[in-house]
Coordinates of N, CA and C in Angstrom, one line a residue:
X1 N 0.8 -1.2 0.0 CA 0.0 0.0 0.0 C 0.9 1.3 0.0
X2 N 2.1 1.1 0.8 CA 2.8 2.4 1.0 C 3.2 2.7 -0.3
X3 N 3.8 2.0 -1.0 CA 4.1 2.1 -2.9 C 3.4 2.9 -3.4
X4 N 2.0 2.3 -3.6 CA 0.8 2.8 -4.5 C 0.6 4.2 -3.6
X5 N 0.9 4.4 -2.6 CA 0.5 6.0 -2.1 C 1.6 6.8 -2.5
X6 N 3.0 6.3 -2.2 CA 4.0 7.4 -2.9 C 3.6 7.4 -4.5
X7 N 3.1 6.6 -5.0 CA 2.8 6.8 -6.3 C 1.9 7.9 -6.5
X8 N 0.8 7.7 -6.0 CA -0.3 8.5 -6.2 C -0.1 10.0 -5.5
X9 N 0.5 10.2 -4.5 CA 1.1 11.5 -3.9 C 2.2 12.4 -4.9
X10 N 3.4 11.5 -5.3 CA 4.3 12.1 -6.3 C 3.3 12.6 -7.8
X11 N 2.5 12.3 -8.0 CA 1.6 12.5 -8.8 C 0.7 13.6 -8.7
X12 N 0.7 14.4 -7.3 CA 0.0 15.2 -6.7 C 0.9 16.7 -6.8
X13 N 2.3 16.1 -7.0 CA 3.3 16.9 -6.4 C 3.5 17.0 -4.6
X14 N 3.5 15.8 -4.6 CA 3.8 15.6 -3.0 C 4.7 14.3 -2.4
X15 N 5.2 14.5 -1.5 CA 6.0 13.3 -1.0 C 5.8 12.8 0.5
X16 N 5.9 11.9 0.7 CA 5.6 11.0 1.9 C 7.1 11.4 2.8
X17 N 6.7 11.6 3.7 CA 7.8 12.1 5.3 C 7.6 11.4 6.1
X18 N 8.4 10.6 6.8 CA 8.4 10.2 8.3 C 7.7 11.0 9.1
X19 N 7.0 10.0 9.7 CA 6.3 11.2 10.8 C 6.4 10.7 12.7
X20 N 6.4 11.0 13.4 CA 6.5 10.7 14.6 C 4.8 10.4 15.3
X21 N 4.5 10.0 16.5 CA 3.3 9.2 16.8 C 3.0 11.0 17.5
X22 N 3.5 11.9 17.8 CA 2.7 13.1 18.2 C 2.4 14.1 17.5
X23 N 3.1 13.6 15.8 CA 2.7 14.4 15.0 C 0.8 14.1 13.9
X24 N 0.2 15.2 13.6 CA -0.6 14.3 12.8 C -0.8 13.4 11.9
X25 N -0.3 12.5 11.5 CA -0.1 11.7 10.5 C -1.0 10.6 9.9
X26 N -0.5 10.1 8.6 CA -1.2 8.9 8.6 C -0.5 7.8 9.3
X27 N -1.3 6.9 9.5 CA -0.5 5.7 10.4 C -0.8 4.3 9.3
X28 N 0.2 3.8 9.3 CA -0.2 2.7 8.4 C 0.1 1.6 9.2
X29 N -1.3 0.4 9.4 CA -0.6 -0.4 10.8 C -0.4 -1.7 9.6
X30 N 0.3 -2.6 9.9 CA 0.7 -4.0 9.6 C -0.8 -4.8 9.2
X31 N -0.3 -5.7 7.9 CA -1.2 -6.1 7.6 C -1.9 -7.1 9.0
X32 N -3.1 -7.0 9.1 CA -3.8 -8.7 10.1 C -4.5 -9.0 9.7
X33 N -4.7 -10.6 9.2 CA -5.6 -11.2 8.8 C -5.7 -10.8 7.3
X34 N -7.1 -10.1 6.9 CA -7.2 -9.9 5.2 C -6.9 -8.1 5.2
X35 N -6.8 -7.8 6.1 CA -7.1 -6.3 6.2 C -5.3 -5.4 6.6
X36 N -5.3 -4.8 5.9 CA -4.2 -3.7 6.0 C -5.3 -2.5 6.0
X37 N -4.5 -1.7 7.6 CA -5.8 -0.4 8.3 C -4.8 0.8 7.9
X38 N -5.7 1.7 7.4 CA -4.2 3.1 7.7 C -5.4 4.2 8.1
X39 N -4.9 4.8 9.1 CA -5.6 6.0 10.1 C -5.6 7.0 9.1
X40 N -6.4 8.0 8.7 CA -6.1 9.0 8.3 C -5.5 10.0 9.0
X41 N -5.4 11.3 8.5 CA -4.7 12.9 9.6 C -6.2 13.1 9.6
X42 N -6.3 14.0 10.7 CA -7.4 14.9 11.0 C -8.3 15.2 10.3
X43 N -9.0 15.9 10.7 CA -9.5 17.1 9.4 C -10.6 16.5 8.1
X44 N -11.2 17.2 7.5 CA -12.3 16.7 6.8 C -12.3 16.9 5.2
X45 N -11.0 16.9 5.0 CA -11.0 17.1 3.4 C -10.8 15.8 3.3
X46 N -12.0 15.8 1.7 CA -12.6 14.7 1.3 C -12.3 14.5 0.1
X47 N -11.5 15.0 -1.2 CA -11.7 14.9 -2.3 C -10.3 14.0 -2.1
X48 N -8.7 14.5 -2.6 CA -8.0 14.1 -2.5 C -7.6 12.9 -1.5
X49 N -7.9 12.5 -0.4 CA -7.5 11.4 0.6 C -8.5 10.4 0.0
X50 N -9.7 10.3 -0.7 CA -10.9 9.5 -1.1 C -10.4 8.9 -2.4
X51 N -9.6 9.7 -3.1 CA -8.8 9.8 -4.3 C -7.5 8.9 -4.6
X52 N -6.6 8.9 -3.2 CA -5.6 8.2 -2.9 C -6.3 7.0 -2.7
X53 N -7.5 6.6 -2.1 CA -7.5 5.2 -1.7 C -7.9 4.9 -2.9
X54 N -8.7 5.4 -3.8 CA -9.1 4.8 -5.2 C -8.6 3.9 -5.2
X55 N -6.9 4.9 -5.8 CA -5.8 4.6 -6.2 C -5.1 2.9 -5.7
X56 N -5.1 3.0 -4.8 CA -4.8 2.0 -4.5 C -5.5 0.5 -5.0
X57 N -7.0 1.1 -4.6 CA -8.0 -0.2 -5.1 C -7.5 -0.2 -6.4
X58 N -7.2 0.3 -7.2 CA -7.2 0.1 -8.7 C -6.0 -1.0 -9.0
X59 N -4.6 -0.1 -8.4 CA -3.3 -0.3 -8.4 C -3.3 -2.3 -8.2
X60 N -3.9 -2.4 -6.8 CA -3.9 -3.9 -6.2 C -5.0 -4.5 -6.8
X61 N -5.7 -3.9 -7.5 CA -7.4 -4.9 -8.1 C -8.0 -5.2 -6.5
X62 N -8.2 -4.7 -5.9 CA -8.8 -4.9 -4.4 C -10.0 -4.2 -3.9
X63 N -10.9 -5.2 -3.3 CA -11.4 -4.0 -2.4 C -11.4 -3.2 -1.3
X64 N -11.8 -1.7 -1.1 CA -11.4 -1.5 0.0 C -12.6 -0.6 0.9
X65 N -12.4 -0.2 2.3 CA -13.7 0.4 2.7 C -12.9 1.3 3.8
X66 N -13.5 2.7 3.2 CA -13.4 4.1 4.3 C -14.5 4.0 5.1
X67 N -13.9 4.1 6.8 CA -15.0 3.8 7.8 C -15.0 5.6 8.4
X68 N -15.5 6.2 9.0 CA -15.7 7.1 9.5 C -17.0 7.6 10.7
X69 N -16.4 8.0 11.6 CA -17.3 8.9 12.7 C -17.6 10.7 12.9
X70 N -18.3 10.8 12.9 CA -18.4 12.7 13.1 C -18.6 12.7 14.6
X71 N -18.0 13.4 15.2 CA -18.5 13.8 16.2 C -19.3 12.8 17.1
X72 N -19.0 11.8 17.6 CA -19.6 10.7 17.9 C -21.4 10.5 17.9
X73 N -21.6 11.2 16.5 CA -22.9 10.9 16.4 C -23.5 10.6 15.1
X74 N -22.5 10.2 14.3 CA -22.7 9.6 12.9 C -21.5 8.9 12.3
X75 N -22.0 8.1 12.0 CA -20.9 7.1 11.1 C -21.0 6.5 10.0
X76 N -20.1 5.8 9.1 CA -20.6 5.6 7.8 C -19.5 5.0 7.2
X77 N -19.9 4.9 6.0 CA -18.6 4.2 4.6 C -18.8 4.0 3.5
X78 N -18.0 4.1 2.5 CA -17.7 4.0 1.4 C -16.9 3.0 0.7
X79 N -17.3 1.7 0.2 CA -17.0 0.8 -0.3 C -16.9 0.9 -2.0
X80 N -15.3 0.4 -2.2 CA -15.0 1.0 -3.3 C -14.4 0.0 -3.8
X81 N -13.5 -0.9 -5.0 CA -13.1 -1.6 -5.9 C -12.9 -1.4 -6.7
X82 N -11.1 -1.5 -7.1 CA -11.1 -1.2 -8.8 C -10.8 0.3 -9.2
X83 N -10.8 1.5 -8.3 CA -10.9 2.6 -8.0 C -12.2 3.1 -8.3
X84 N -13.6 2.5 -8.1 CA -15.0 2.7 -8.1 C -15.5 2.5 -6.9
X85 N -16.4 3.6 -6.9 CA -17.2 3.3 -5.7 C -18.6 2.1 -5.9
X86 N -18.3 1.1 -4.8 CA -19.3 -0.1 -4.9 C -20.9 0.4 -4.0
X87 N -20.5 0.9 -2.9 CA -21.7 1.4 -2.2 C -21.1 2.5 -0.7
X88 N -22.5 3.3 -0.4 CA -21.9 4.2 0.3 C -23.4 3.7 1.2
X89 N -22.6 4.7 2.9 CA -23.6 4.4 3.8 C -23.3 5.6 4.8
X90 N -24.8 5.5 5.3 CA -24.4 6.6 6.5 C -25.7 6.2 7.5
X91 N -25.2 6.0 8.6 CA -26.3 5.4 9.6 C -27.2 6.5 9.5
X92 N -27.3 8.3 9.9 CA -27.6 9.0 10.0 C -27.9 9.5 8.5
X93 N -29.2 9.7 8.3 CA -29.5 10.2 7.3 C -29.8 12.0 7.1
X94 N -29.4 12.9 7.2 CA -29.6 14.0 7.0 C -29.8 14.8 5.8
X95 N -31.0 15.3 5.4 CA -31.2 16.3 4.2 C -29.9 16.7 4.5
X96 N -29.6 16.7 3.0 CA -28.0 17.9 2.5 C -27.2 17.6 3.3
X97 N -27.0 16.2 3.7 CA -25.9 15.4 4.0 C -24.4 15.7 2.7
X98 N -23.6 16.1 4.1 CA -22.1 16.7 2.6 C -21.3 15.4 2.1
X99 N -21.7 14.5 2.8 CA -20.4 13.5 2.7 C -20.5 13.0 0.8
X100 N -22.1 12.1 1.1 CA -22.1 11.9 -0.6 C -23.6 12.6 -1.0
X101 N -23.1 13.2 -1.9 CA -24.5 14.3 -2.0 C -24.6 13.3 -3.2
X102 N -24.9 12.5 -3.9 CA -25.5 11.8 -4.9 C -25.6 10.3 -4.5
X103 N -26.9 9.6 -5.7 CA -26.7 8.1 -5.0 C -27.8 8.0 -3.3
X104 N -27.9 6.8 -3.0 CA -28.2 6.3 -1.5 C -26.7 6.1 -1.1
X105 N -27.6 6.2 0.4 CA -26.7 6.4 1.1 C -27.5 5.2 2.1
X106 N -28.3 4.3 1.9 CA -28.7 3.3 2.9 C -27.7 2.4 3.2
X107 N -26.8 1.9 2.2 CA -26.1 0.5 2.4 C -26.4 -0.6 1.9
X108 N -26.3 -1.4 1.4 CA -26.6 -2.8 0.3 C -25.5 -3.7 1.0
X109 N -26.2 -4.4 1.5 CA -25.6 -5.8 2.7 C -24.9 -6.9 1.4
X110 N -25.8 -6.6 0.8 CA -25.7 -7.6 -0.6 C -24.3 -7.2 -1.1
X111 N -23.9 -6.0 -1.2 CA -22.8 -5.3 -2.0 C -21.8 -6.1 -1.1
X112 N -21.6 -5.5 0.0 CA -20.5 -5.5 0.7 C -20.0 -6.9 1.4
X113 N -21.1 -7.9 1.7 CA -20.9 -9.1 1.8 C -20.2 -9.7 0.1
X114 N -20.9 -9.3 -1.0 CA -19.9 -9.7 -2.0 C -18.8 -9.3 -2.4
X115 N -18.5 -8.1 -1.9 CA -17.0 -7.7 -1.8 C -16.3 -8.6 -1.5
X116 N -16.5 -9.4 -0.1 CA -15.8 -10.0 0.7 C -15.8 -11.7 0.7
X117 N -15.5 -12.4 -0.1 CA -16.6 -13.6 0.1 C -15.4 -14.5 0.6
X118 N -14.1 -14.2 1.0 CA -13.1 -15.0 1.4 C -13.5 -14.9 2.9
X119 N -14.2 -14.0 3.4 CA -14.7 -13.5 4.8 C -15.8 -14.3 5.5
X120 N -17.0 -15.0 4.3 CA -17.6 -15.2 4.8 C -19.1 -14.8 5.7
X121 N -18.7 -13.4 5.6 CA -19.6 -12.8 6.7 C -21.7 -13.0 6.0
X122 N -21.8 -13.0 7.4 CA -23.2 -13.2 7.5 C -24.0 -12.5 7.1
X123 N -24.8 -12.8 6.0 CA -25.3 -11.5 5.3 C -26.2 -10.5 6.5
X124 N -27.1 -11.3 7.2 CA -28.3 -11.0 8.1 C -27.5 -9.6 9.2
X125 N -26.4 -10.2 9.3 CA -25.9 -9.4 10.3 C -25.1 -8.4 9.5
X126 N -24.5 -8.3 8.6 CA -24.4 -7.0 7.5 C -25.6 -6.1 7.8
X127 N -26.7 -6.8 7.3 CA -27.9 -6.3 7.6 C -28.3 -5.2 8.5
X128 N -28.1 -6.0 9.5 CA -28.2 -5.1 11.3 C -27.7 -4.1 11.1
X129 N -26.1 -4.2 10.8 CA -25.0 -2.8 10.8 C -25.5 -1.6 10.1
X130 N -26.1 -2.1 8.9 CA -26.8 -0.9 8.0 C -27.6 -0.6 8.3
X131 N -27.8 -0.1 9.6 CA -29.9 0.4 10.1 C -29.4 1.8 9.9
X132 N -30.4 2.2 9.3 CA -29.7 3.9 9.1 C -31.4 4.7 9.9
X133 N -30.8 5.7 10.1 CA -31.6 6.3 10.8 C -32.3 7.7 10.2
X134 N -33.0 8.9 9.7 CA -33.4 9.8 9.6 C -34.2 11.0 10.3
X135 N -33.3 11.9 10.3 CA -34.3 12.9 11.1 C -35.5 13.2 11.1
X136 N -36.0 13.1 9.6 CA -37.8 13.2 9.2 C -38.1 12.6 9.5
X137 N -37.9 11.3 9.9 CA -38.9 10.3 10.6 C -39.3 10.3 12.1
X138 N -40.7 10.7 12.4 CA -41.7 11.3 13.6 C -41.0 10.0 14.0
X139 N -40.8 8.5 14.0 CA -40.7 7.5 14.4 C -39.7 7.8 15.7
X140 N -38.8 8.5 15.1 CA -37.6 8.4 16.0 C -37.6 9.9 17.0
X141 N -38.7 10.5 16.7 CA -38.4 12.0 17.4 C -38.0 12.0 19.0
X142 N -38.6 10.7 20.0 CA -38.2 10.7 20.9 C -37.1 9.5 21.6
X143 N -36.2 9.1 20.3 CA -35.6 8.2 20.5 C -33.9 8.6 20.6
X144 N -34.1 8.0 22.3 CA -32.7 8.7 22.8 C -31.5 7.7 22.7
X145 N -31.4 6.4 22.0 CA -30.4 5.3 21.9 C -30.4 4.7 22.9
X146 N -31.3 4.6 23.5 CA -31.0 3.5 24.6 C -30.7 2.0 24.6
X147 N -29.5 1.6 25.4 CA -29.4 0.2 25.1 C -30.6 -0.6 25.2
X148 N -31.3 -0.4 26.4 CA -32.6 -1.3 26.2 C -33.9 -1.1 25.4
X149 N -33.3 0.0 24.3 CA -34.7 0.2 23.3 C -34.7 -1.2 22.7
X150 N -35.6 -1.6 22.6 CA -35.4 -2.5 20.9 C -35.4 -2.4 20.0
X151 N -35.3 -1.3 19.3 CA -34.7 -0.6 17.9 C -33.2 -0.6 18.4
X152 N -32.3 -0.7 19.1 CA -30.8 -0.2 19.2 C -30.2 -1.6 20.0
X153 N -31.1 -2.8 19.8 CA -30.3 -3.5 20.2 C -29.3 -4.4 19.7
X154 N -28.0 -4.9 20.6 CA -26.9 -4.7 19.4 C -26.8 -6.1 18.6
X155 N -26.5 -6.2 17.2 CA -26.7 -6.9 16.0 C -26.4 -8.1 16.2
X156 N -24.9 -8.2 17.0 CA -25.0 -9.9 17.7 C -24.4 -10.0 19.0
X157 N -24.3 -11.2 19.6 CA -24.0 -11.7 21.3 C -22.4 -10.9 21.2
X158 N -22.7 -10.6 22.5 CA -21.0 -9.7 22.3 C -20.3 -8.1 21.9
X159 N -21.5 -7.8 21.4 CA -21.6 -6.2 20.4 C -20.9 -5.6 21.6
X160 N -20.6 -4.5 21.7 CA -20.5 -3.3 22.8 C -21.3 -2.5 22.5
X161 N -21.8 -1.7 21.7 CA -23.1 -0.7 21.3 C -24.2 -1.7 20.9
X162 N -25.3 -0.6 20.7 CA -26.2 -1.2 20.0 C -26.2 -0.7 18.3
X163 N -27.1 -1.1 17.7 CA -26.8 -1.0 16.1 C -27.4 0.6 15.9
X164 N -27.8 1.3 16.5 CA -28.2 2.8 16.4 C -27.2 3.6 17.5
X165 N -26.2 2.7 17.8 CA -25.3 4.1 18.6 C -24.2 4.4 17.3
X166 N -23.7 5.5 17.3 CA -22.8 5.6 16.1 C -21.6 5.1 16.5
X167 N -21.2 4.4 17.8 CA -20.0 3.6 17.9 C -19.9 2.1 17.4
X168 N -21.1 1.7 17.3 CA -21.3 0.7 16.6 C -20.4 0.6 15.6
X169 N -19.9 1.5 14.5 CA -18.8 0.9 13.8 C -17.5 0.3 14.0
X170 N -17.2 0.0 15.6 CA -16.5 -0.5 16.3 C -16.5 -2.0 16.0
X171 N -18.2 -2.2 16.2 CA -18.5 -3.4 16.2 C -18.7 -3.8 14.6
X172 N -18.6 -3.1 14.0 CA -18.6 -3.4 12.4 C -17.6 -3.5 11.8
X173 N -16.5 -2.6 12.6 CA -14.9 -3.7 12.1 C -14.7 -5.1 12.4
X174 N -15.3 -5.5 13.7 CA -14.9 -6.5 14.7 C -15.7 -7.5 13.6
X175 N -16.6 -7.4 13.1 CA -17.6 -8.5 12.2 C -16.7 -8.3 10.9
X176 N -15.9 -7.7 10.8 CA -15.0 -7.7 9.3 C -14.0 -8.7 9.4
X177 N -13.7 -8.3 10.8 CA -12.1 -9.6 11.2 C -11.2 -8.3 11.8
X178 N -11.5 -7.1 11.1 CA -10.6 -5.7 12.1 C -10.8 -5.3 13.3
X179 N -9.8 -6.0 14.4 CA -10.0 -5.5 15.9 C -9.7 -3.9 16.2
X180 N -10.5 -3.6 16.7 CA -10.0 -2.1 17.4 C -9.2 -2.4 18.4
X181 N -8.3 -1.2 19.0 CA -7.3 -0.8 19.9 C -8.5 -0.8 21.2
X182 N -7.5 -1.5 22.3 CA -8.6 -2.0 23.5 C -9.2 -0.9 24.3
X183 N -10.0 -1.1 24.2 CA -11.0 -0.1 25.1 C -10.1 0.3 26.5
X184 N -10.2 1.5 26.8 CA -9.7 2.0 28.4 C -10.9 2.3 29.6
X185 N -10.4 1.4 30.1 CA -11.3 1.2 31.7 C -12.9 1.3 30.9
X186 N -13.8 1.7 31.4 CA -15.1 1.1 31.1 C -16.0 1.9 30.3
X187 N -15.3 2.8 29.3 CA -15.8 3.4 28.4 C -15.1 2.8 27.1
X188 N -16.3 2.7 26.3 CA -15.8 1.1 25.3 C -15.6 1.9 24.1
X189 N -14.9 2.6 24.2 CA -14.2 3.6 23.0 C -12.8 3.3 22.8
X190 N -12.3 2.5 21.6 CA -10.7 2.2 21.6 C -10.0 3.5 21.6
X191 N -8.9 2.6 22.3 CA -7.9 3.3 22.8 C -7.6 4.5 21.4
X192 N -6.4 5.4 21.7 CA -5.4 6.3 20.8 C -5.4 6.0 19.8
X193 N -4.3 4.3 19.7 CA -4.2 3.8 18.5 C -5.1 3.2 17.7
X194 N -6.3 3.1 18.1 CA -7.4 2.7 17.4 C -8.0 1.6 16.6
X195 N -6.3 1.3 16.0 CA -5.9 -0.4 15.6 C -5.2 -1.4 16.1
X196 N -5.7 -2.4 16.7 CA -5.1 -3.3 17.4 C -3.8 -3.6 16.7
X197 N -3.9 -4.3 15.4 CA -2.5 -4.0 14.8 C -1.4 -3.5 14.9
X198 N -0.5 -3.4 15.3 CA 1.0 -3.3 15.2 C 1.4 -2.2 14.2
X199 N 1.5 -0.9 14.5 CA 2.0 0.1 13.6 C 2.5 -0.2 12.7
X200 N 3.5 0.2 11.4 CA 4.3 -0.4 10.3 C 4.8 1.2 10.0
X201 N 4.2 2.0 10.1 CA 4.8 3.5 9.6 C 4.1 4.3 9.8
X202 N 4.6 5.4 10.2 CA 3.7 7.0 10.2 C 4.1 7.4 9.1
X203 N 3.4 8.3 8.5 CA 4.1 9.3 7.5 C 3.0 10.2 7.4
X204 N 3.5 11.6 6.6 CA 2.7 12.6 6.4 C 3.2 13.0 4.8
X205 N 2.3 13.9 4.4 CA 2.6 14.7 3.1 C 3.6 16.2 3.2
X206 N 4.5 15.9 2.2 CA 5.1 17.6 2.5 C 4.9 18.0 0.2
X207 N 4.8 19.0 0.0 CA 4.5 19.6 -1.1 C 6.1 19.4 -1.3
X208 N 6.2 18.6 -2.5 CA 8.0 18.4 -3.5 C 8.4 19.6 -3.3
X209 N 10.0 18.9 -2.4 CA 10.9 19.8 -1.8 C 10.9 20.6 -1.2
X210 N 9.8 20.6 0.1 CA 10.0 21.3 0.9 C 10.1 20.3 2.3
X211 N 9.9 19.2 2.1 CA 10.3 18.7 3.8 C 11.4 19.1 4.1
X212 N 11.5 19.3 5.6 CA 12.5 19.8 6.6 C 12.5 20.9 6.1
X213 N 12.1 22.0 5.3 CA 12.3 23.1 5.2 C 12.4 24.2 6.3

């Protein structure tokens, strides 16, 4: 993966820099299992970073999937192959949602389970993970996520959220085969590193020839 990004960055007019774990960076952790994770930097530009992973899908003929949280109250992804996007999701449905303003945004269990079919995964419980929610719906106007609702109960034995908390995508790496970084004391939010995995590299972008400047 690191290849196909210096590729695609030098092509930007940019170069990949060592980076340190206090600086912002991307982190690229060690392959586990079928999955190689890389953290993005901060911040919410969406064209070029969406662009890089294309790239990659294309480069390896693979699939791959951007997971994302806002503000611990929405979450979502973008499933892509080939450098195409296969399906997009957003638990939270909001008019004039920015992320993908074209297309559904429900999720297709069907899509994403055939992405994966070395995986195995359960379609039914794909299913669960994609409950998407909407603000125009009267249904939910007094629905505060409670674990004991039964609309938010979680998708299978073991979950930590339920399927309407937006941390639930915790639990929707964990059904991929991607462990998160272990929860600290009894708030079930991984840790810093985020990925259980084994770091492999930081790096950041500097604009050709100016690192260390």
């Amino acid at each position: 993966m690191y290849e196909a990004l210096t590729d695609f960055w030098k092509a930007e007019d940019h170069e990949l820099v060592d980076a340190t774990a206090e600086d912002d960076a991307y982190t690229l952790h060690q392959t586990s299992g079928a999955w190689t994770a890389l953290k993005w930097t901060r911040g919410w530009e969406w064209d070029v970073r969406r662009r890089a992973q294309f790239h990659v899908s294309r480069v390896y003929d693979c699939p791959g999937l951007l997971t994302f949280m806002y503000d611990g109250d929405n979450w979502g992804y973008e499933l892509f192959h080939h450098g195409a996007t296969v399906d997009q999701f957003l638990h939270w449905v909001n008019p004039g949602q920015q992320y993908f303003p074209s297309g559904s945004v429900r999720g297709r269990p069907d899509l994403l389970v055939a992405q994966f079919p070395a995986l195995n995964l359960n379609p039914d419980h794909a299913r669960g993970y994609l409950t998407s929610t909407d603000e125009e719906d009267p249904s939910y106007d007094d629905f505060d996520f409670e674990s004991d609702d039964p609309r938010n109960r979680p998708v299978r034995d073991g979950d930590w959220w339920g399927r309407l908390d937006a941390e639930v995508v915790f639990d929707f790496w964990r059904f991929l085969g991607v462990e998160p970084g272990t929860p600290a004391g009894d708030y079930l939010f991984p840790s810093p590193h985020l990925f259980k995995a084994p770091v492999w590299r930081r790096f950041t972008t500097w604009k050709m020839g100016t690192a260390g400047a």
